[in-house]
Amino acid sequence: MSYNKKTIEDIDVKGKRVLVRCDFNVPLKDGVITDENRLNGALPTIKYLTEKGGKVILCSHLGKAKGPDPKLTLAPVAKRLSELLGKEVVFAADDTVVGENAKKAVENLKEGEVVLLENTRYRKEEGKNEENFSKELASLADVYVNDAFGTAHRAHCSTVGVTQFVKTAVCGYLIQKELKFLGEAVENPVRPFVAILGGAKVSDKINVINNLLEKVDTLIIGGGMAYTFLKGQGYTIGKSLVEEDKVEYAKEMLEKAKAKGVKLLLPIDNVVGAEFSADTKPVTTDDANIPEGYMGLDIGPKTSGEYAAAVKEAKTVIWNGPMGVFEFENFAKGTIAVAKAMSEADATTVIGGGDSAAAVNQLGFGDKMTHISTGGGASLEFLEGKELPGIAALNDK
Ligand code: AMP
């Protein structure tokens, strides 16, 4: 899927009311924000719009609210954003999101000032993309900006519905950046192009595997999903994670890779344990086979070496999903080896969101990657080649 969407730099926002859909879905503990990445990620767009004289109205969802829920109010976000921006962010505390507080705050907005609406999921219509709430949101604004890549794969009122009731709908810097790096990697990669897929399940990544086999030179598979592939090849897998109903599919993918001339790499050795626990004794197998009573919890050292070598030869690398149970120190080596190889490669390196982004940051390689996507589900759907409704709904250039 390639997009050519208008951005905030293509429009004039001076004196206009600009509704910006952000991704302020931050982790909270006792009302305190424990990770500010998403707030920092939103700043460039907000700063640009205020500097250009826009009257900025921010909105976002937070958590899985199914109606008003004081634990999921965006009030702490307004407070922290005010500090980060160095200017007041007025919080419109309406349980109906677009209520009297919001309307009054928007009416009073002057150029360069900022208002934040309450959690859009306080309205049950949000997740169903119902027209009434979309119209209410649109009534506050002259222009709509979507900068929430993390929810771009969902058709909600604040991501899709609202665009039908405003004349201008464009993307912000964050979405523009995601489209540039994910889009260029998938549609126009400098070759060799290597994709690394891991994580728990084949079933979560079926369409990603299928789509990437059309595009890559090498597909590397690790993590829990590798054992379904190994089983398909006739190896013993002990009590490793396996999806019996996907073994046939795994075989088909191996066939497809062969037919397309894509190198598909599977583990040639494993680090196994008797139990799924951090304390289980790590044992390295000689080859891909896993003995009875053991489960594969990481790729082995020979595999790590082979995968790292393939990564270092690449000019474009995309990675989604850890190579093992990286949360357990004894089984993190494979994931670390791949992250390290990517950080040293002379290549464009792109990390899909979710667990791989967490792993890369946690292991200290975050600032060595070209791009770490901010959207787990959205980046996976992008890699599947699916249209992202929140982006498709924006104005074309
Ligand atoms: P995903 O969300 O599909 O990317 O999966 C990430 C999760 O897969 C992490 O929590 C890993 O601990 C887990 N995982 C990776 N390798 C294995 C494995 N060999 N067995 C069980 N779980 C694994």
PDB file of C-alpha atoms in Angstrom, residues 111-355:
ATOM      1  CA  GLU A 111      -4.038  31.747  17.640  1.00  0.00           C
ATOM      2  CA  GLY A 112      -1.247  29.530  18.986  1.00  0.00           C
ATOM      3  CA  GLU A 113      -3.261  28.310  21.972  1.00  0.00           C
ATOM      4  CA  VAL A 114      -4.034  24.674  22.796  1.00  0.00           C
ATOM      5  CA  VAL A 115      -7.018  22.745  24.190  1.00  0.00           C
ATOM      6  CA  LEU A 116      -7.159  19.013  24.979  1.00  0.00           C
ATOM      7  CA  LEU A 117     -10.486  17.179  24.857  1.00  0.00           C
ATOM      8  CA  GLU A 118     -11.382  14.307  27.193  1.00  0.00           C
ATOM      9  CA  ASN A 119     -10.670  10.635  26.276  1.00  0.00           C
ATOM     10  CA  THR A 120     -12.588   9.964  23.046  1.00  0.00           C
ATOM     11  CA  ARG A 121     -13.498   6.481  24.316  1.00  0.00           C
ATOM     12  CA  TYR A 122     -15.680   8.120  26.975  1.00  0.00           C
ATOM     13  CA  ARG A 123     -18.149   8.052  24.065  1.00  0.00           C
ATOM     14  CA  LYS A 124     -19.385   4.586  23.165  1.00  0.00           C
ATOM     15  CA  GLU A 125     -19.923   5.728  19.567  1.00  0.00           C
ATOM     16  CA  GLU A 126     -16.150   6.204  19.084  1.00  0.00           C
ATOM     17  CA  GLY A 127     -15.263   2.552  18.470  1.00  0.00           C
ATOM     18  CA  LYS A 128     -18.269   2.060  16.192  1.00  0.00           C
ATOM     19  CA  ASN A 129     -17.470   5.054  14.009  1.00  0.00           C
ATOM     20  CA  GLU A 130     -20.996   6.410  14.521  1.00  0.00           C
ATOM     21  CA  GLU A 131     -21.961   9.554  12.668  1.00  0.00           C
ATOM     22  CA  ASN A 132     -23.302  11.639  15.544  1.00  0.00           C
ATOM     23  CA  PHE A 133     -20.015  11.743  17.481  1.00  0.00           C
ATOM     24  CA  SER A 134     -17.987  12.225  14.274  1.00  0.00           C
ATOM     25  CA  LYS A 135     -20.149  15.273  13.466  1.00  0.00           C
ATOM     26  CA  GLU A 136     -19.759  16.647  16.984  1.00  0.00           C
ATOM     27  CA  LEU A 137     -15.976  16.392  16.734  1.00  0.00           C
ATOM     28  CA  ALA A 138     -15.981  17.977  13.288  1.00  0.00           C
ATOM     29  CA  SER A 139     -18.189  20.846  14.526  1.00  0.00           C
ATOM     30  CA  LEU A 140     -15.281  22.072  16.666  1.00  0.00           C
ATOM     31  CA  ALA A 141     -12.849  22.356  13.769  1.00  0.00           C
ATOM     32  CA  ASP A 142     -12.091  23.880  10.366  1.00  0.00           C
ATOM     33  CA  VAL A 143      -9.223  21.505   9.672  1.00  0.00           C
ATOM     34  CA  TYR A 144      -8.466  17.948  10.836  1.00  0.00           C
ATOM     35  CA  VAL A 145      -4.996  16.482  11.359  1.00  0.00           C
ATOM     36  CA  ASN A 146      -4.361  12.819  12.080  1.00  0.00           C
ATOM     37  CA  ASP A 147      -1.075  12.126  13.840  1.00  0.00           C
ATOM     38  CA  ALA A 148      -2.039   8.932  15.683  1.00  0.00           C
ATOM     39  CA  PHE A 149      -0.284   6.168  13.757  1.00  0.00           C
ATOM     40  CA  GLY A 150      -0.953   3.687  16.579  1.00  0.00           C
ATOM     41  CA  THR A 151      -4.707   3.802  15.848  1.00  0.00           C
ATOM     42  CA  ALA A 152      -4.549   4.351  12.078  1.00  0.00           C
ATOM     43  CA  HIS A 153      -5.648   0.731  11.515  1.00  0.00           C
ATOM     44  CA  ARG A 154      -8.942   1.386  13.306  1.00  0.00           C
ATOM     45  CA  ALA A 155     -11.949   3.077  11.733  1.00  0.00           C
ATOM     46  CA  HIS A 156     -13.219   5.146  14.649  1.00  0.00           C
ATOM     47  CA  CYS A 157     -15.048   8.494  14.857  1.00  0.00           C
ATOM     48  CA  SER A 158     -11.848  10.387  15.736  1.00  0.00           C
ATOM     49  CA  THR A 159      -9.731   8.680  13.053  1.00  0.00           C
ATOM     50  CA  VAL A 160     -12.091   8.162  10.109  1.00  0.00           C
ATOM     51  CA  GLY A 161     -15.674   9.378  10.703  1.00  0.00           C
ATOM     52  CA  VAL A 162     -14.659  12.951  11.469  1.00  0.00           C
ATOM     53  CA  THR A 163     -12.880  13.310   8.094  1.00  0.00           C
ATOM     54  CA  GLN A 164     -16.230  13.087   6.289  1.00  0.00           C
ATOM     55  CA  PHE A 165     -17.442  16.288   7.937  1.00  0.00           C
ATOM     56  CA  VAL A 166     -14.429  18.574   7.491  1.00  0.00           C
ATOM     57  CA  LYS A 167     -13.141  19.979   4.197  1.00  0.00           C
ATOM     58  CA  THR A 168      -9.482  19.477   4.982  1.00  0.00           C
ATOM     59  CA  ALA A 169      -7.969  16.336   6.510  1.00  0.00           C
ATOM     60  CA  VAL A 170      -4.179  15.872   6.483  1.00  0.00           C
ATOM     61  CA  CYS A 171      -1.484  13.978   8.357  1.00  0.00           C
ATOM     62  CA  GLY A 172       0.963  15.280  10.942  1.00  0.00           C
ATOM     63  CA  TYR A 173       4.719  14.735  11.175  1.00  0.00           C
ATOM     64  CA  LEU A 174       4.518  11.445  13.056  1.00  0.00           C
ATOM     65  CA  ILE A 175       2.323   9.715  10.490  1.00  0.00           C
ATOM     66  CA  GLN A 176       4.373  11.295   7.697  1.00  0.00           C
ATOM     67  CA  LYS A 177       7.510   9.763   9.213  1.00  0.00           C
ATOM     68  CA  GLU A 178       5.923   6.328   9.640  1.00  0.00           C
ATOM     69  CA  LEU A 179       4.749   6.356   6.026  1.00  0.00           C
ATOM     70  CA  LYS A 180       8.168   7.391   4.817  1.00  0.00           C
ATOM     71  CA  PHE A 181      10.137   4.674   6.621  1.00  0.00           C
ATOM     72  CA  LEU A 182       7.663   1.788   6.573  1.00  0.00           C
ATOM     73  CA  GLY A 183       6.463   2.713   3.086  1.00  0.00           C
ATOM     74  CA  GLU A 184       9.903   3.094   1.516  1.00  0.00           C
ATOM     75  CA  ALA A 185      11.155  -0.090   3.151  1.00  0.00           C
ATOM     76  CA  VAL A 186       8.283  -2.155   1.839  1.00  0.00           C
ATOM     77  CA  GLU A 187       7.578  -0.520  -1.523  1.00  0.00           C
ATOM     78  CA  ASN A 188      10.953   0.676  -2.648  1.00  0.00           C
ATOM     79  CA  PRO A 189      13.685  -0.991  -0.592  1.00  0.00           C
ATOM     80  CA  VAL A 190      17.376  -0.685  -1.283  1.00  0.00           C
ATOM     81  CA  ARG A 191      18.432  -4.336  -1.692  1.00  0.00           C
ATOM     82  CA  PRO A 192      19.282  -6.774  -0.249  1.00  0.00           C
ATOM     83  CA  PHE A 193      16.044  -6.438   1.725  1.00  0.00           C
ATOM     84  CA  VAL A 194      15.851  -8.668   4.805  1.00  0.00           C
ATOM     85  CA  ALA A 195      12.793  -9.116   7.029  1.00  0.00           C
ATOM     86  CA  ILE A 196      13.032 -10.730  10.443  1.00  0.00           C
ATOM     87  CA  LEU A 197       9.877 -12.123  11.993  1.00  0.00           C
ATOM     88  CA  GLY A 198       9.581 -13.585  15.463  1.00  0.00           C
ATOM     89  CA  GLY A 199       7.305 -13.478  18.456  1.00  0.00           C
ATOM     90  CA  ALA A 200       4.901 -16.006  19.789  1.00  0.00           C
ATOM     91  CA  LYS A 201       2.527 -17.069  17.063  1.00  0.00           C
ATOM     92  CA  VAL A 202       2.441 -17.841  13.345  1.00  0.00           C
ATOM     93  CA  SER A 203      -1.273 -17.100  13.321  1.00  0.00           C
ATOM     94  CA  ASP A 204      -0.684 -13.433  14.234  1.00  0.00           C
ATOM     95  CA  LYS A 205       1.711 -12.997  11.316  1.00  0.00           C
ATOM     96  CA  ILE A 206       0.263 -15.183   8.571  1.00  0.00           C
ATOM     97  CA  ASN A 207      -0.516 -12.283   6.257  1.00  0.00           C
ATOM     98  CA  VAL A 208       2.744 -10.527   7.037  1.00  0.00           C
ATOM     99  CA  ILE A 209       4.739 -13.617   6.039  1.00  0.00           C
ATOM    100  CA  ASN A 210       2.714 -14.040   2.880  1.00  0.00           C
ATOM    101  CA  ASN A 211       3.020 -10.389   1.844  1.00  0.00           C
ATOM    102  CA  LEU A 212       6.702 -10.010   2.709  1.00  0.00           C
ATOM    103  CA  LEU A 213       7.598 -13.116   0.693  1.00  0.00           C
ATOM    104  CA  GLU A 214       6.540 -11.065  -2.352  1.00  0.00           C
ATOM    105  CA  LYS A 215       9.055  -8.350  -1.535  1.00  0.00           C
ATOM    106  CA  VAL A 216      12.112  -9.503   0.409  1.00  0.00           C
ATOM    107  CA  ASP A 217      15.355 -11.178  -0.613  1.00  0.00           C
ATOM    108  CA  THR A 218      15.675 -12.985   2.715  1.00  0.00           C
ATOM    109  CA  LEU A 219      13.055 -13.846   5.332  1.00  0.00           C
ATOM    110  CA  ILE A 220      14.382 -14.780   8.767  1.00  0.00           C
ATOM    111  CA  ILE A 221      12.111 -16.592  11.193  1.00  0.00           C
ATOM    112  CA  GLY A 222      12.732 -16.969  14.920  1.00  0.00           C
ATOM    113  CA  GLY A 223      10.832 -16.922  18.207  1.00  0.00           C
ATOM    114  CA  GLY A 224       7.983 -19.218  19.154  1.00  0.00           C
ATOM    115  CA  MET A 225       6.635 -19.214  15.599  1.00  0.00           C
ATOM    116  CA  ALA A 226       9.770 -20.934  14.278  1.00  0.00           C
ATOM    117  CA  TYR A 227       8.777 -24.299  15.791  1.00  0.00           C
ATOM    118  CA  THR A 228       5.668 -24.627  13.650  1.00  0.00           C
ATOM    119  CA  PHE A 229       7.968 -24.179  10.628  1.00  0.00           C
ATOM    120  CA  LEU A 230      10.539 -26.649  11.978  1.00  0.00           C
ATOM    121  CA  LYS A 231       7.808 -29.183  12.600  1.00  0.00           C
ATOM    122  CA  GLY A 232       6.696 -28.746   8.986  1.00  0.00           C
ATOM    123  CA  GLN A 233      10.218 -29.636   7.946  1.00  0.00           C
ATOM    124  CA  GLY A 234      10.150 -32.847   9.966  1.00  0.00           C
ATOM    125  CA  TYR A 235      12.290 -31.815  12.944  1.00  0.00           C
ATOM    126  CA  THR A 236      11.366 -32.885  16.476  1.00  0.00           C
ATOM    127  CA  ILE A 237      10.202 -29.916  18.546  1.00  0.00           C
ATOM    128  CA  GLY A 238       9.602 -31.447  22.005  1.00  0.00           C
ATOM    129  CA  LYS A 239       7.083 -29.384  23.917  1.00  0.00           C
ATOM    130  CA  SER A 240       7.825 -26.101  22.124  1.00  0.00           C
ATOM    131  CA  LEU A 241       5.089 -23.685  21.229  1.00  0.00           C
ATOM    132  CA  VAL A 242       3.389 -25.022  18.090  1.00  0.00           C
ATOM    133  CA  GLU A 243       0.232 -24.350  16.117  1.00  0.00           C
ATOM    134  CA  GLU A 244      -0.701 -27.717  14.668  1.00  0.00           C
ATOM    135  CA  ASP A 245      -3.285 -26.181  12.358  1.00  0.00           C
ATOM    136  CA  LYS A 246      -0.631 -23.924  10.811  1.00  0.00           C
ATOM    137  CA  VAL A 247       1.948 -26.603   9.997  1.00  0.00           C
ATOM    138  CA  GLU A 248       0.543 -27.018   6.480  1.00  0.00           C
ATOM    139  CA  TYR A 249       0.593 -23.258   6.004  1.00  0.00           C
ATOM    140  CA  ALA A 250       4.209 -23.144   7.134  1.00  0.00           C
ATOM    141  CA  LYS A 251       5.058 -25.776   4.506  1.00  0.00           C
ATOM    142  CA  GLU A 252       3.261 -23.734   1.834  1.00  0.00           C
ATOM    143  CA  MET A 253       5.280 -20.679   2.802  1.00  0.00           C
ATOM    144  CA  LEU A 254       8.512 -22.660   2.492  1.00  0.00           C
ATOM    145  CA  GLU A 255       7.392 -23.713  -0.998  1.00  0.00           C
ATOM    146  CA  LYS A 256       6.459 -20.167  -1.893  1.00  0.00           C
ATOM    147  CA  ALA A 257       9.859 -18.893  -0.756  1.00  0.00           C
ATOM    148  CA  LYS A 258      11.557 -21.490  -2.936  1.00  0.00           C
ATOM    149  CA  ALA A 259       9.430 -20.594  -5.951  1.00  0.00           C
ATOM    150  CA  LYS A 260      10.171 -16.881  -5.529  1.00  0.00           C
ATOM    151  CA  GLY A 261      13.875 -17.380  -4.946  1.00  0.00           C
ATOM    152  CA  VAL A 262      13.601 -15.911  -1.447  1.00  0.00           C
ATOM    153  CA  LYS A 263      16.041 -17.250   1.151  1.00  0.00           C
ATOM    154  CA  LEU A 264      13.990 -18.370   4.146  1.00  0.00           C
ATOM    155  CA  LEU A 265      16.142 -18.931   7.216  1.00  0.00           C
ATOM    156  CA  LEU A 266      15.007 -21.094  10.131  1.00  0.00           C
ATOM    157  CA  PRO A 267      16.885 -21.934  13.344  1.00  0.00           C
ATOM    158  CA  ILE A 268      19.721 -24.437  12.926  1.00  0.00           C
ATOM    159  CA  ASP A 269      20.151 -24.761  16.706  1.00  0.00           C
ATOM    160  CA  ASN A 270      18.106 -23.713  19.738  1.00  0.00           C
ATOM    161  CA  VAL A 271      18.405 -22.808  23.390  1.00  0.00           C
ATOM    162  CA  VAL A 272      15.868 -24.956  25.187  1.00  0.00           C
ATOM    163  CA  GLY A 273      14.523 -25.380  28.717  1.00  0.00           C
ATOM    164  CA  ALA A 274      12.447 -27.960  30.541  1.00  0.00           C
ATOM    165  CA  GLU A 275       9.941 -25.360  31.775  1.00  0.00           C
ATOM    166  CA  PHE A 276       8.645 -21.978  30.666  1.00  0.00           C
ATOM    167  CA  SER A 277      10.379 -20.074  33.453  1.00  0.00           C
ATOM    168  CA  ALA A 278      13.216 -17.626  33.973  1.00  0.00           C
ATOM    169  CA  ASP A 279      15.058 -20.138  36.173  1.00  0.00           C
ATOM    170  CA  THR A 280      14.856 -23.189  33.926  1.00  0.00           C
ATOM    171  CA  LYS A 281      18.330 -24.363  32.950  1.00  0.00           C
ATOM    172  CA  PRO A 282      19.279 -23.250  29.421  1.00  0.00           C
ATOM    173  CA  VAL A 283      20.556 -26.078  27.209  1.00  0.00           C
ATOM    174  CA  THR A 284      21.891 -25.544  23.662  1.00  0.00           C
ATOM    175  CA  THR A 285      20.942 -28.144  21.062  1.00  0.00           C
ATOM    176  CA  ASP A 286      23.387 -29.402  18.415  1.00  0.00           C
ATOM    177  CA  ASP A 287      20.984 -28.911  15.559  1.00  0.00           C
ATOM    178  CA  ALA A 288      17.407 -27.812  14.891  1.00  0.00           C
ATOM    179  CA  ASN A 289      15.925 -30.846  16.704  1.00  0.00           C
ATOM    180  CA  ILE A 290      14.602 -30.333  20.217  1.00  0.00           C
ATOM    181  CA  PRO A 291      14.663 -33.315  22.597  1.00  0.00           C
ATOM    182  CA  GLU A 292      11.533 -34.669  24.211  1.00  0.00           C
ATOM    183  CA  GLY A 293      10.544 -32.875  27.417  1.00  0.00           C
ATOM    184  CA  TYR A 294      12.185 -29.600  26.350  1.00  0.00           C
ATOM    185  CA  MET A 295      10.869 -26.443  24.749  1.00  0.00           C
ATOM    186  CA  GLY A 296      12.645 -24.016  22.467  1.00  0.00           C
ATOM    187  CA  LEU A 297      12.966 -20.655  24.227  1.00  0.00           C
ATOM    188  CA  ASP A 298      15.583 -18.911  22.077  1.00  0.00           C
ATOM    189  CA  ILE A 299      17.536 -19.378  18.858  1.00  0.00           C
ATOM    190  CA  GLY A 300      20.964 -20.973  19.399  1.00  0.00           C
ATOM    191  CA  PRO A 301      24.431 -19.417  18.886  1.00  0.00           C
ATOM    192  CA  LYS A 302      24.974 -20.881  15.388  1.00  0.00           C
ATOM    193  CA  THR A 303      21.583 -19.506  14.322  1.00  0.00           C
ATOM    194  CA  SER A 304      22.364 -16.103  15.869  1.00  0.00           C
ATOM    195  CA  GLY A 305      25.591 -16.013  13.867  1.00  0.00           C
ATOM    196  CA  GLU A 306      23.845 -16.905  10.633  1.00  0.00           C
ATOM    197  CA  TYR A 307      21.051 -14.368  11.185  1.00  0.00           C
ATOM    198  CA  ALA A 308      23.513 -11.625  12.167  1.00  0.00           C
ATOM    199  CA  ALA A 309      25.544 -12.273   9.002  1.00  0.00           C
ATOM    200  CA  ALA A 310      22.428 -11.989   6.823  1.00  0.00           C
ATOM    201  CA  VAL A 311      21.481  -8.729   8.553  1.00  0.00           C
ATOM    202  CA  LYS A 312      24.948  -7.258   8.075  1.00  0.00           C
ATOM    203  CA  GLU A 313      24.812  -7.883   4.325  1.00  0.00           C
ATOM    204  CA  ALA A 314      21.441  -6.146   4.032  1.00  0.00           C
ATOM    205  CA  LYS A 315      20.742  -2.605   2.908  1.00  0.00           C
ATOM    206  CA  THR A 316      17.187  -2.589   4.287  1.00  0.00           C
ATOM    207  CA  VAL A 317      16.039  -4.524   7.355  1.00  0.00           C
ATOM    208  CA  ILE A 318      12.582  -4.723   8.903  1.00  0.00           C
ATOM    209  CA  TRP A 319      12.110  -6.522  12.210  1.00  0.00           C
ATOM    210  CA  ASN A 320       8.968  -7.556  14.009  1.00  0.00           C
ATOM    211  CA  GLY A 321       8.917  -9.952  16.967  1.00  0.00           C
ATOM    212  CA  PRO A 322      11.646 -11.193  19.348  1.00  0.00           C
ATOM    213  CA  MET A 323      13.796 -14.258  18.585  1.00  0.00           C
ATOM    214  CA  GLY A 324      13.028 -15.861  21.944  1.00  0.00           C
ATOM    215  CA  VAL A 325      11.629 -15.212  25.378  1.00  0.00           C
ATOM    216  CA  PHE A 326      13.781 -12.109  25.780  1.00  0.00           C
ATOM    217  CA  GLU A 327      12.050 -11.268  29.063  1.00  0.00           C
ATOM    218  CA  PHE A 328      14.072 -14.168  30.616  1.00  0.00           C
ATOM    219  CA  GLU A 329      17.774 -13.233  30.748  1.00  0.00           C
ATOM    220  CA  ASN A 330      18.944 -16.749  29.832  1.00  0.00           C
ATOM    221  CA  PHE A 331      16.870 -16.687  26.660  1.00  0.00           C
ATOM    222  CA  ALA A 332      17.511 -13.142  25.442  1.00  0.00           C
ATOM    223  CA  LYS A 333      20.788 -13.757  23.587  1.00  0.00           C
ATOM    224  CA  GLY A 334      19.236 -14.382  20.168  1.00  0.00           C
ATOM    225  CA  THR A 335      17.164 -11.210  20.346  1.00  0.00           C
ATOM    226  CA  ILE A 336      20.218  -9.245  21.502  1.00  0.00           C
ATOM    227  CA  ALA A 337      22.337 -10.683  18.650  1.00  0.00           C
ATOM    228  CA  VAL A 338      19.800  -9.592  16.038  1.00  0.00           C
ATOM    229  CA  ALA A 339      19.383  -6.136  17.610  1.00  0.00           C
ATOM    230  CA  LYS A 340      23.163  -5.717  17.734  1.00  0.00           C
ATOM    231  CA  ALA A 341      23.601  -6.815  14.112  1.00  0.00           C
ATOM    232  CA  MET A 342      20.934  -4.334  13.035  1.00  0.00           C
ATOM    233  CA  SER A 343      22.581  -1.555  15.028  1.00  0.00           C
ATOM    234  CA  GLU A 344      25.883  -2.269  13.245  1.00  0.00           C
ATOM    235  CA  ALA A 345      24.505  -2.799   9.738  1.00  0.00           C
ATOM    236  CA  ASP A 346      25.115  -0.212   7.050  1.00  0.00           C
ATOM    237  CA  ALA A 347      21.413  -0.313   6.256  1.00  0.00           C
ATOM    238  CA  THR A 348      18.058   1.354   6.773  1.00  0.00           C
ATOM    239  CA  THR A 349      16.746  -0.410   9.877  1.00  0.00           C
ATOM    240  CA  VAL A 350      13.073  -0.320  10.756  1.00  0.00           C
ATOM    241  CA  ILE A 351      11.511  -1.833  13.866  1.00  0.00           C
ATOM    242  CA  GLY A 352       7.811  -2.675  13.868  1.00  0.00           C
ATOM    243  CA  GLY A 353       6.089  -1.486  17.039  1.00  0.00           C
ATOM    244  CA  GLY A 354       4.978  -3.484  20.053  1.00  0.00           C
ATOM    245  CA  ASP A 355       7.272  -6.087  21.602  1.00  0.00           C
TER     246      ASP A 355
END
